[in-house]
């Protein structure tokens, strides 16, 4: 397989993962698109071989988090009406839309651990390595994220 | 999967055109790289051209005489045409080794007198003084008609040169620092036969430095020939070439080449020439300041 064909295959396999993580971080579709393209560009330019898919995915998530941090530091951040974007998405059930909105209302640090743990299936130890944080801190963040999410959802139900 | 959070995130997908955008960025980066390479090449080329231009300008400025005229002789010829009688002659100087075989004016005249080259049939008088000799000859001159030319040698000329009604020149600055040549101090006076009016006069004075190198000074006066105030040609055929102004405001053309130094100053009918292999340009400048040229060339 040529390098380009291999890149296309890897990009197609992981671009949604990258985009979702970026969107979780940035809460903006355009910025998430931008970060996704930059990360894939870095993948294209990367000369180091990956041991396996897990290694590749780990590398992509690290690069995505770093690029998100760069975007976050940028003085120029685009704003977007999240509801407009979320309304374009097709959910299996309406309750998942509310859940996503509730997740997106959390702080960034909680959004990231929620996504990595519940969607990507990473354990606390794996997230600790990805985020370069102590496992205890990640565990606390995950617990608080769950608690706040619960609060947000019950508030919405009461409205 | 029954995880509700998984279902909440699942509808989120990267934009359809993400891969195309990535490839466009890759192309754009390539173009930017090519553009950067072109800019770099253009900058290098511009630098080379600029350097060449600077070198060319430097060459033209330093060799403008040669650059704008075929030869320095052509330049001298043109200056002579523009200022007849005012431009000094130009010659490629010989180097110090070649100069050893040349005879100075002093040596030539001394040899001429010694060997009788002047022609005995023209000699009307000759004699000896306690420290020198004289020869007077009669001849016909195209310019002055019948003239009497008097050749005199005396070691006293090395210290002071005196010509009646023309010159009182203290040369102790030379005699005190160099050794006067034996039989090397010659004064030539040319007078009309009838009235004995002075028509021209030349003095050739020779000295030797402590290192055994030459120093010769010539003084010329001519009632017909006007040396003017030369439009000095500064020639880069020499190691150095400059017009030096003495403390008493006399302009002197100073040339140096291969250890030789020439100095030339003129005003009207009088001129002074110096040639030496034993003095540097700064030393000659110092000597020129002590020779009171303004009184000699007044």
Short mmCIF file of C-alpha atoms in Angstrom, two decimals:
data_model
loop_
_atom_site.label_atom_id
_atom_site.label_comp_id
_atom_site.label_asym_id
_atom_site.label_seq_id
_atom_site.Cartn_x
_atom_site.Cartn_y
_atom_site.Cartn_z
CA UNK A 1 0.00 0.00 0.00
CA UNK A 2 1.36 3.39 -0.95
CA UNK A 3 1.90 6.00 1.71
CA UNK A 4 -0.95 8.11 0.35
CA UNK A 5 -3.39 5.19 0.29
CA UNK A 6 -2.40 4.28 3.83
CA UNK A 7 -2.91 7.89 4.89
CA UNK A 8 -6.38 8.02 3.32
CA UNK A 9 -7.34 4.83 5.09
CA UNK A 10 -6.08 6.10 8.46
CA UNK A 11 -7.70 9.49 7.95
CA UNK A 12 -11.07 7.98 7.10
CA UNK A 13 -10.81 5.67 10.07
CA UNK A 14 -9.98 8.37 12.63
CA UNK A 15 -11.21 11.71 11.33
CA UNK A 16 -14.54 11.41 13.20
CA UNK A 17 -12.74 10.58 16.43
CA UNK A 18 -10.53 13.61 15.98
CA UNK A 19 -13.47 15.83 15.09
CA UNK A 20 -15.59 14.68 18.05
CA UNK A 21 -12.78 15.22 20.51
CA UNK A 22 -12.04 18.64 19.00
CA UNK A 23 -15.70 19.56 19.07
CA UNK A 24 -15.94 18.44 22.70
CA UNK A 25 -13.07 20.70 23.52
CA UNK A 26 -13.91 23.73 21.41
CA UNK A 27 -17.71 23.55 21.12
CA UNK A 28 -17.41 24.98 17.63
CA UNK A 29 -17.84 23.05 14.39
CA UNK A 30 -15.62 25.30 12.24
CA UNK A 31 -12.77 25.26 14.77
CA UNK A 32 -13.17 21.49 15.16
CA UNK A 33 -12.97 21.11 11.38
CA UNK A 34 -9.85 23.25 11.37
CA UNK A 35 -8.21 21.20 14.12
CA UNK A 36 -9.18 17.95 12.35
CA UNK A 37 -7.50 19.11 9.14
CA UNK A 38 -4.38 20.22 10.99
CA UNK A 39 -4.11 16.90 12.85
CA UNK A 40 -4.55 14.93 9.61
CA UNK A 41 -1.94 17.15 7.97
CA UNK A 42 0.43 16.32 10.83
CA UNK A 43 -0.36 12.64 10.28
CA UNK A 44 0.45 13.01 6.57
CA UNK A 45 3.76 14.69 7.37
CA UNK A 46 4.61 12.24 10.17
CA UNK A 47 7.53 10.00 9.30
CA UNK A 48 7.58 7.91 12.48
CA UNK A 49 5.98 4.47 12.11
CA UNK A 50 3.20 3.42 14.49
CA UNK A 51 3.42 0.09 16.29
CA UNK A 52 -0.32 -0.61 15.96
CA UNK A 53 -3.70 1.10 15.64
CA UNK A 54 -3.85 1.75 19.33
CA UNK A 55 -0.52 3.57 19.15
CA UNK A 56 -1.77 5.60 16.18
CA UNK A 57 -5.00 6.54 17.93
CA UNK A 58 -3.15 7.52 21.10
CA UNK A 59 -0.86 9.76 19.00
CA UNK A 60 -3.84 11.33 17.17
CA UNK A 61 -5.66 12.10 20.43
CA UNK A 62 -2.54 13.70 21.92
CA UNK A 63 -2.02 15.84 18.83
CA UNK A 64 -5.73 16.78 18.80
CA UNK A 65 -5.66 17.88 22.45
CA UNK A 66 -2.51 19.95 21.79
CA UNK A 67 -4.04 21.61 18.73
CA UNK A 68 -7.19 22.35 20.72
CA UNK A 69 -5.06 24.02 23.37
CA UNK A 70 -3.47 26.19 20.65
CA UNK A 71 -6.94 27.14 19.42
CA UNK A 72 -8.06 27.83 22.93
CA UNK A 73 -5.11 30.20 23.45
CA UNK A 74 -5.86 32.00 20.20
CA UNK A 75 -7.23 35.53 20.54
CA UNK A 76 -9.52 34.96 17.60
CA UNK A 77 -12.16 32.36 18.38
CA UNK A 78 -15.23 31.92 16.31
CA UNK A 79 -18.64 31.72 17.97
CA UNK A 80 -21.41 29.48 16.76
CA UNK A 81 -24.97 28.84 17.80
CA UNK A 82 -24.62 25.32 19.15
CA UNK A 83 -28.35 24.64 18.99
CA UNK A 84 -28.35 25.33 15.25
CA UNK A 85 -25.61 22.76 14.73
CA UNK A 86 -27.08 20.19 17.09
CA UNK A 87 -30.43 20.50 15.32
CA UNK A 88 -28.74 19.43 12.08
CA UNK A 89 -27.66 16.14 13.71
CA UNK A 90 -29.80 13.02 13.49
CA UNK A 91 -30.14 11.25 16.84
CA UNK A 92 -31.68 7.84 17.38
CA UNK A 93 -33.71 9.31 20.18
CA UNK A 94 -34.51 12.86 21.27
CA UNK A 95 -33.10 12.19 24.75
CA UNK A 96 -29.61 11.87 23.27
CA UNK A 97 -29.86 15.41 21.90
CA UNK A 98 -30.61 16.70 25.41
CA UNK A 99 -27.75 14.61 26.75
CA UNK A 100 -25.30 16.08 24.26
CA UNK A 101 -26.46 19.58 25.08
CA UNK A 102 -26.04 18.84 28.77
CA UNK A 103 -22.52 17.49 28.17
CA UNK A 104 -21.57 20.55 26.15
CA UNK A 105 -22.68 22.79 29.01
CA UNK A 106 -20.01 21.23 31.25
CA UNK A 107 -16.57 22.75 31.67
CA UNK A 108 -14.03 21.76 29.01
CA UNK A 109 -12.00 19.55 31.37
CA UNK A 110 -15.15 17.56 32.19
CA UNK A 111 -16.30 17.35 28.56
CA UNK A 112 -13.00 15.81 27.49
CA UNK A 113 -12.96 13.05 30.14
CA UNK A 114 -16.65 12.27 29.50
CA UNK A 115 -15.97 11.85 25.80
CA UNK A 116 -12.77 9.82 26.20
CA UNK A 117 -14.25 7.51 28.84
CA UNK A 118 -17.79 6.98 27.63
CA UNK A 119 -17.36 7.22 23.90
CA UNK A 120 -13.77 6.08 23.23
CA UNK A 121 -13.79 3.65 26.13
CA UNK A 122 -10.52 4.71 27.74
CA UNK A 123 -9.93 3.75 31.35
CA UNK A 124 -8.90 6.28 33.98
CA UNK A 125 -5.26 5.10 33.76
CA UNK A 126 -5.28 5.41 29.96
CA UNK A 127 -6.83 8.89 30.17
CA UNK A 128 -4.20 9.87 32.77
CA UNK A 129 -1.48 9.00 30.23
CA UNK A 130 -3.25 10.81 27.40
CA UNK A 131 -3.88 13.95 29.42
CA UNK A 132 -0.55 13.84 31.28
CA UNK A 133 -2.41 14.05 34.55
CA UNK A 134 -2.34 11.92 37.72
CA UNK A 135 -4.91 9.11 37.62
CA UNK A 136 -6.46 10.50 40.82
CA UNK A 137 -7.11 13.84 39.18
CA UNK A 138 -8.69 12.18 36.16
CA UNK A 139 -10.86 10.03 38.42
CA UNK A 140 -12.01 13.10 40.36
CA UNK A 141 -12.77 14.93 37.13
CA UNK A 142 -14.79 12.02 35.84
CA UNK A 143 -16.77 11.75 39.08
CA UNK A 144 -17.48 15.49 39.13
CA UNK A 145 -18.39 15.41 35.45
CA UNK A 146 -20.91 12.66 36.08
CA UNK A 147 -22.34 14.50 39.08
CA UNK A 148 -22.68 17.82 37.23
CA UNK A 149 -24.12 16.14 34.21
CA UNK A 150 -26.69 14.54 36.42
CA UNK A 151 -27.51 17.89 37.97
CA UNK A 152 -27.77 19.56 34.55
CA UNK A 153 -30.07 16.85 33.25
CA UNK A 154 -32.37 16.91 36.31
CA UNK A 155 -32.55 20.72 36.05
CA UNK A 156 -33.59 20.39 32.42
CA UNK A 157 -36.24 17.84 33.34
CA UNK A 158 -37.61 20.20 35.99
CA UNK A 159 -37.86 23.09 33.55
CA UNK B 1 -24.02 -0.22 22.74
CA UNK B 2 -26.45 0.92 25.48
CA UNK B 3 -24.21 3.72 26.68
CA UNK B 4 -26.40 6.87 26.18
CA UNK B 5 -23.35 9.11 25.99
CA UNK B 6 -22.06 7.04 23.09
CA UNK B 7 -25.38 7.63 21.30
CA UNK B 8 -25.24 11.32 22.10
CA UNK B 9 -21.87 11.73 20.41
CA UNK B 10 -22.42 9.26 17.60
CA UNK B 11 -24.24 11.62 15.15
CA UNK B 12 -21.23 13.98 15.23
CA UNK B 13 -19.06 13.53 12.16
CA UNK B 14 -16.26 15.40 10.56
CA UNK B 15 -17.29 17.48 7.54
CA UNK B 16 -17.51 15.62 4.24
CA UNK B 17 -14.83 17.72 2.63
CA UNK B 18 -12.27 17.21 5.41
CA UNK B 19 -9.93 15.00 3.38
CA UNK B 20 -10.13 17.28 0.33
CA UNK B 21 -9.32 20.23 2.57
CA UNK B 22 -6.34 18.35 4.00
CA UNK B 23 -5.03 17.58 0.52
CA UNK B 24 -5.53 21.20 -0.48
CA UNK B 25 -3.52 22.24 2.55
CA UNK B 26 -0.79 19.75 1.57
CA UNK B 27 -0.67 21.24 -1.96
CA UNK B 28 -0.74 24.74 -0.59
CA UNK B 29 2.17 23.90 1.71
CA UNK B 30 4.07 22.47 -1.27
CA UNK B 31 3.40 25.67 -3.21
CA UNK B 32 4.41 27.74 -0.26
CA UNK B 33 7.61 25.71 -0.06
CA UNK B 34 8.24 26.20 -3.79
CA UNK B 35 7.43 29.88 -3.42
CA UNK B 36 9.83 30.11 -0.48
CA UNK B 37 12.53 28.36 -2.50
CA UNK B 38 11.93 30.78 -5.37
CA UNK B 39 12.08 33.73 -2.99
CA UNK B 40 15.29 32.34 -1.50
CA UNK B 41 16.83 31.83 -4.95
CA UNK B 42 15.77 35.33 -5.99
CA UNK B 43 17.32 36.73 -2.80
CA UNK B 44 20.58 34.82 -3.43
CA UNK B 45 20.61 36.01 -7.05
CA UNK B 46 19.90 39.59 -5.97
CA UNK B 47 22.71 39.34 -3.41
CA UNK B 48 25.14 38.05 -6.05
CA UNK B 49 24.10 40.80 -8.49
CA UNK B 50 24.41 43.42 -5.78
CA UNK B 51 27.85 42.14 -4.80
CA UNK B 52 28.96 42.13 -8.44
CA UNK B 53 27.59 45.66 -8.88
CA UNK B 54 29.45 46.84 -5.81
CA UNK B 55 32.68 45.24 -7.06
CA UNK B 56 32.12 46.75 -10.51
CA UNK B 57 31.46 50.19 -9.04
CA UNK B 58 34.51 49.83 -6.83
CA UNK B 59 36.62 48.82 -9.84
CA UNK B 60 35.35 51.73 -11.93
CA UNK B 61 35.96 54.19 -9.10
CA UNK B 62 39.46 52.88 -8.43
CA UNK B 63 40.45 52.44 -12.05
CA UNK B 64 38.38 55.17 -13.64
CA UNK B 65 41.35 56.59 -15.47
CA UNK B 66 42.01 53.27 -17.11
CA UNK B 67 38.32 52.50 -17.39
CA UNK B 68 37.30 55.63 -19.20
CA UNK B 69 40.47 56.02 -21.25
CA UNK B 70 42.24 53.33 -23.16
CA UNK B 71 45.48 54.03 -21.39
CA UNK B 72 46.85 56.42 -18.84
CA UNK B 73 48.97 57.90 -21.60
CA UNK B 74 45.74 58.76 -23.42
CA UNK B 75 44.51 60.49 -20.30
CA UNK B 76 47.76 62.45 -20.03
CA UNK B 77 47.54 63.38 -23.72
CA UNK B 78 43.99 64.62 -23.29
CA UNK B 79 44.90 66.69 -20.24
CA UNK B 80 47.83 68.15 -22.17
CA UNK B 81 45.51 69.08 -25.04
CA UNK B 82 43.02 70.75 -22.74
CA UNK B 83 45.69 72.60 -20.78
CA UNK B 84 48.67 73.02 -23.12
CA UNK B 85 51.88 73.42 -21.22
CA UNK B 86 50.16 72.83 -17.91
CA UNK B 87 49.95 69.07 -17.79
CA UNK B 88 52.98 67.16 -16.70
CA UNK B 89 54.17 64.30 -18.82
CA UNK B 90 53.22 60.79 -17.98
CA UNK B 91 55.39 57.74 -18.08
CA UNK B 92 55.14 54.28 -16.67
CA UNK B 93 57.74 54.28 -13.91
CA UNK B 94 60.55 51.77 -13.97
CA UNK B 95 60.93 49.63 -10.89
CA UNK B 96 63.77 49.98 -8.40
CA UNK B 97 65.85 47.23 -10.04
CA UNK B 98 65.65 48.89 -13.46
CA UNK B 99 66.32 52.30 -11.88
CA UNK B 100 69.74 51.08 -10.68
CA UNK B 101 70.93 51.14 -14.29
CA UNK B 102 69.66 54.66 -14.91
CA UNK B 103 71.78 57.74 -14.59
CA UNK B 104 70.53 60.66 -12.59
CA UNK B 105 70.81 64.14 -14.04
CA UNK B 106 73.65 64.83 -11.63
CA UNK B 107 75.57 61.75 -12.74
CA UNK B 108 75.03 62.51 -16.41
CA UNK B 109 76.25 66.10 -16.23
CA UNK B 110 79.21 65.08 -14.04
CA UNK B 111 80.13 62.38 -16.51
CA UNK B 112 79.72 64.78 -19.43
CA UNK B 113 82.06 67.29 -17.86
CA UNK B 114 84.55 64.65 -16.77
CA UNK B 115 84.72 62.93 -20.13
CA UNK B 116 84.75 66.09 -22.20
CA UNK B 117 81.53 65.25 -23.93
CA UNK B 118 80.78 68.92 -24.17
CA UNK B 119 83.24 69.26 -27.05
CA UNK B 120 86.59 70.93 -26.66
CA UNK B 121 86.17 73.08 -29.77
CA UNK B 122 83.31 74.90 -28.02
CA UNK B 123 85.07 75.42 -24.72
CA UNK B 124 86.11 79.00 -24.28
CA UNK B 125 87.31 78.75 -20.72
CA UNK B 126 87.81 76.16 -18.04
CA UNK B 127 89.51 76.14 -14.71
CA UNK B 128 89.62 74.81 -11.18
CA UNK B 129 88.72 76.32 -7.86
CA UNK B 130 90.03 74.88 -4.56
CA UNK B 131 86.95 72.69 -4.27
CA UNK B 132 85.56 72.44 -7.78
CA UNK B 133 85.83 73.33 -11.45
CA UNK B 134 84.12 75.22 -14.22
CA UNK B 135 83.72 74.94 -17.95
CA UNK B 136 82.37 77.65 -20.21
CA UNK B 137 81.43 76.81 -23.72
CA UNK B 138 80.11 78.82 -26.60
CA UNK B 139 77.46 77.44 -28.88
CA UNK B 140 74.45 78.33 -30.96
CA UNK B 141 71.01 77.57 -29.70
CA UNK B 142 67.92 77.35 -31.94
CA UNK B 143 65.85 79.26 -29.44
CA UNK B 144 68.33 81.72 -27.94
CA UNK B 145 70.91 82.16 -30.70
CA UNK B 146 74.55 82.53 -29.60
CA UNK B 147 74.88 81.59 -25.97
CA UNK B 148 77.54 80.91 -23.39
CA UNK B 149 76.85 77.95 -21.16
CA UNK B 150 78.70 77.81 -17.90
CA UNK B 151 79.04 74.53 -15.98
CA UNK B 152 80.16 74.85 -12.38
CA UNK B 153 80.73 72.25 -9.70
CA UNK B 154 81.15 73.01 -6.03
CA UNK B 155 80.43 71.01 -2.88
CA UNK B 156 79.02 74.21 -1.35
CA UNK B 157 75.94 73.92 -3.57
CA UNK B 158 74.85 70.97 -1.48
CA UNK B 159 74.33 73.33 1.49
CA UNK B 160 73.11 76.44 -0.27
CA UNK B 161 72.44 77.34 -3.87
CA UNK B 162 72.90 80.89 -4.95
CA UNK B 163 72.29 82.37 -8.39
CA UNK B 164 72.73 86.11 -8.77
CA UNK B 165 69.43 87.94 -8.90
CA UNK B 166 67.47 84.69 -8.99
CA UNK B 167 67.94 82.43 -6.05
CA UNK B 168 69.19 82.14 -2.48
CA UNK B 169 68.29 78.63 -1.37
CA UNK B 170 69.22 77.16 1.96
CA UNK B 171 69.62 73.39 1.47
CA UNK B 172 71.03 72.52 4.88
CA UNK B 173 67.96 70.36 5.53
CA UNK B 174 69.33 68.02 2.89
CA UNK B 175 73.04 68.37 3.59
CA UNK B 176 72.56 67.80 7.32
CA UNK B 177 70.68 64.54 6.87
CA UNK B 178 72.44 63.08 3.83
CA UNK B 179 75.93 62.92 2.46
CA UNK B 180 76.49 65.23 -0.56
CA UNK B 181 77.85 63.33 -3.57
CA UNK B 182 81.43 64.04 -4.43
CA UNK B 183 81.48 66.00 -7.72
CA UNK B 184 77.72 65.69 -7.69
CA UNK B 185 76.76 69.33 -7.20
CA UNK B 186 76.44 71.05 -10.55
CA UNK B 187 75.08 74.42 -11.57
CA UNK B 188 74.54 75.26 -15.23
CA UNK B 189 73.96 78.86 -16.34
CA UNK B 190 73.11 79.80 -19.90
CA UNK B 191 73.61 83.43 -20.84
CA UNK B 192 73.34 85.40 -24.01
CA UNK B 193 76.76 86.04 -25.56
CA UNK B 194 76.28 89.78 -25.99
CA UNK B 195 74.59 91.09 -22.86
CA UNK B 196 75.30 88.09 -20.69
CA UNK B 197 71.64 88.00 -19.67
CA UNK B 198 70.63 84.81 -17.89
CA UNK B 199 68.48 82.75 -20.29
CA UNK B 200 68.14 79.56 -18.37
CA UNK B 201 69.69 77.85 -15.40
CA UNK B 202 69.74 74.33 -14.06
CA UNK B 203 71.09 72.99 -10.80
CA UNK B 204 71.55 69.28 -10.21
CA UNK B 205 72.37 68.31 -6.66
CA UNK B 206 73.12 64.77 -5.58
CA UNK B 207 73.10 63.23 -2.12
CA UNK B 208 73.48 59.75 -0.67
CA UNK B 209 71.50 58.50 2.31
CA UNK B 210 73.08 56.59 5.17
CA UNK B 211 71.86 53.42 3.49
CA UNK B 212 73.69 54.35 0.28
CA UNK B 213 70.50 55.25 -1.62
CA UNK B 214 70.13 58.11 -4.09
CA UNK B 215 68.59 61.50 -3.51
CA UNK B 216 68.77 64.04 -6.30
CA UNK B 217 67.26 67.49 -6.50
CA UNK B 218 67.01 69.55 -9.66
CA UNK B 219 66.13 73.19 -9.98
CA UNK B 220 65.25 74.70 -13.35
CA UNK B 221 64.70 78.27 -14.44
CA UNK B 222 63.94 79.28 -18.02
CA UNK B 223 62.95 82.75 -19.21
CA UNK B 224 61.09 81.30 -22.23
CA UNK B 225 59.50 78.17 -20.90
CA UNK B 226 56.53 78.72 -18.60
CA UNK B 227 55.94 75.68 -16.43
CA UNK B 228 52.77 77.29 -15.16
CA UNK B 229 51.08 75.60 -12.26
CA UNK B 230 50.78 72.02 -13.43
CA UNK B 231 47.42 70.35 -13.61
CA UNK B 232 48.80 67.39 -11.79
CA UNK B 233 47.85 63.96 -13.04
CA UNK B 234 47.29 61.54 -10.22
CA UNK B 235 48.22 58.24 -11.72
CA UNK B 236 47.39 54.84 -10.33
CA UNK B 237 50.35 53.42 -12.25
CA UNK B 238 52.27 54.34 -9.10
CA UNK B 239 52.01 52.80 -5.66
CA UNK B 240 50.85 56.18 -4.38
CA UNK B 241 50.08 59.41 -6.14
CA UNK B 242 49.00 62.60 -4.43
CA UNK B 243 49.24 66.36 -4.52
CA UNK B 244 50.88 67.45 -1.30
CA UNK B 245 50.63 71.04 -0.08
CA UNK B 246 53.62 72.19 1.92
CA UNK B 247 53.38 74.29 5.06
CA UNK B 248 54.23 77.32 2.90
CA UNK B 249 51.35 76.47 0.53
CA UNK B 250 53.24 75.03 -2.43
CA UNK B 251 51.56 72.24 -4.34
CA UNK B 252 53.85 69.26 -4.95
CA UNK B 253 53.02 66.18 -6.98
CA UNK B 254 54.26 63.21 -4.94
CA UNK B 255 54.58 59.84 -6.62
CA UNK B 256 55.99 56.63 -5.20
CA UNK B 257 56.67 53.30 -6.85
CA UNK B 258 58.67 50.30 -5.76
CA UNK B 259 60.69 52.20 -3.16
CA UNK B 260 61.25 55.22 -5.39
CA UNK B 261 59.76 58.64 -4.72
CA UNK B 262 59.32 61.52 -7.14
CA UNK B 263 58.34 65.06 -6.15
CA UNK B 264 57.59 67.81 -8.61
CA UNK B 265 56.58 71.41 -8.07
CA UNK B 266 56.51 74.29 -10.52
CA UNK B 267 55.40 77.86 -10.75
CA UNK B 268 55.78 79.97 -13.86
CA UNK B 269 59.35 79.74 -15.16
CA UNK B 270 60.69 77.77 -12.20
CA UNK B 271 60.42 74.13 -11.31
CA UNK B 272 61.85 71.80 -8.69
CA UNK B 273 62.20 68.03 -9.10
CA UNK B 274 63.24 65.45 -6.56
CA UNK B 275 63.98 61.79 -7.12
CA UNK B 276 65.08 59.40 -4.42
CA UNK B 277 65.36 55.75 -3.64
CA UNK B 278 66.26 56.40 -0.02
CA UNK B 279 63.38 58.32 1.46
CA UNK B 280 59.75 57.46 2.10
CA UNK B 281 56.84 59.69 1.15
CA UNK B 282 56.33 60.96 4.74
CA UNK B 283 60.07 61.72 4.98
CA UNK B 284 59.93 63.61 1.68
CA UNK B 285 56.94 65.60 2.92
CA UNK B 286 58.93 66.56 6.00
CA UNK B 287 61.90 67.61 3.83
CA UNK B 288 59.65 69.59 1.47
CA UNK B 289 58.31 71.53 4.43
CA UNK B 290 61.89 72.47 5.38
CA UNK B 291 62.98 73.54 1.89
CA UNK B 292 60.95 76.78 1.75
CA UNK B 293 59.78 76.03 -1.80
CA UNK B 294 57.62 79.16 -1.85
CA UNK B 295 60.76 81.33 -1.88
CA UNK B 296 62.32 79.25 -4.66
CA UNK B 297 59.22 79.10 -6.83
CA UNK B 298 57.95 82.62 -6.25
#
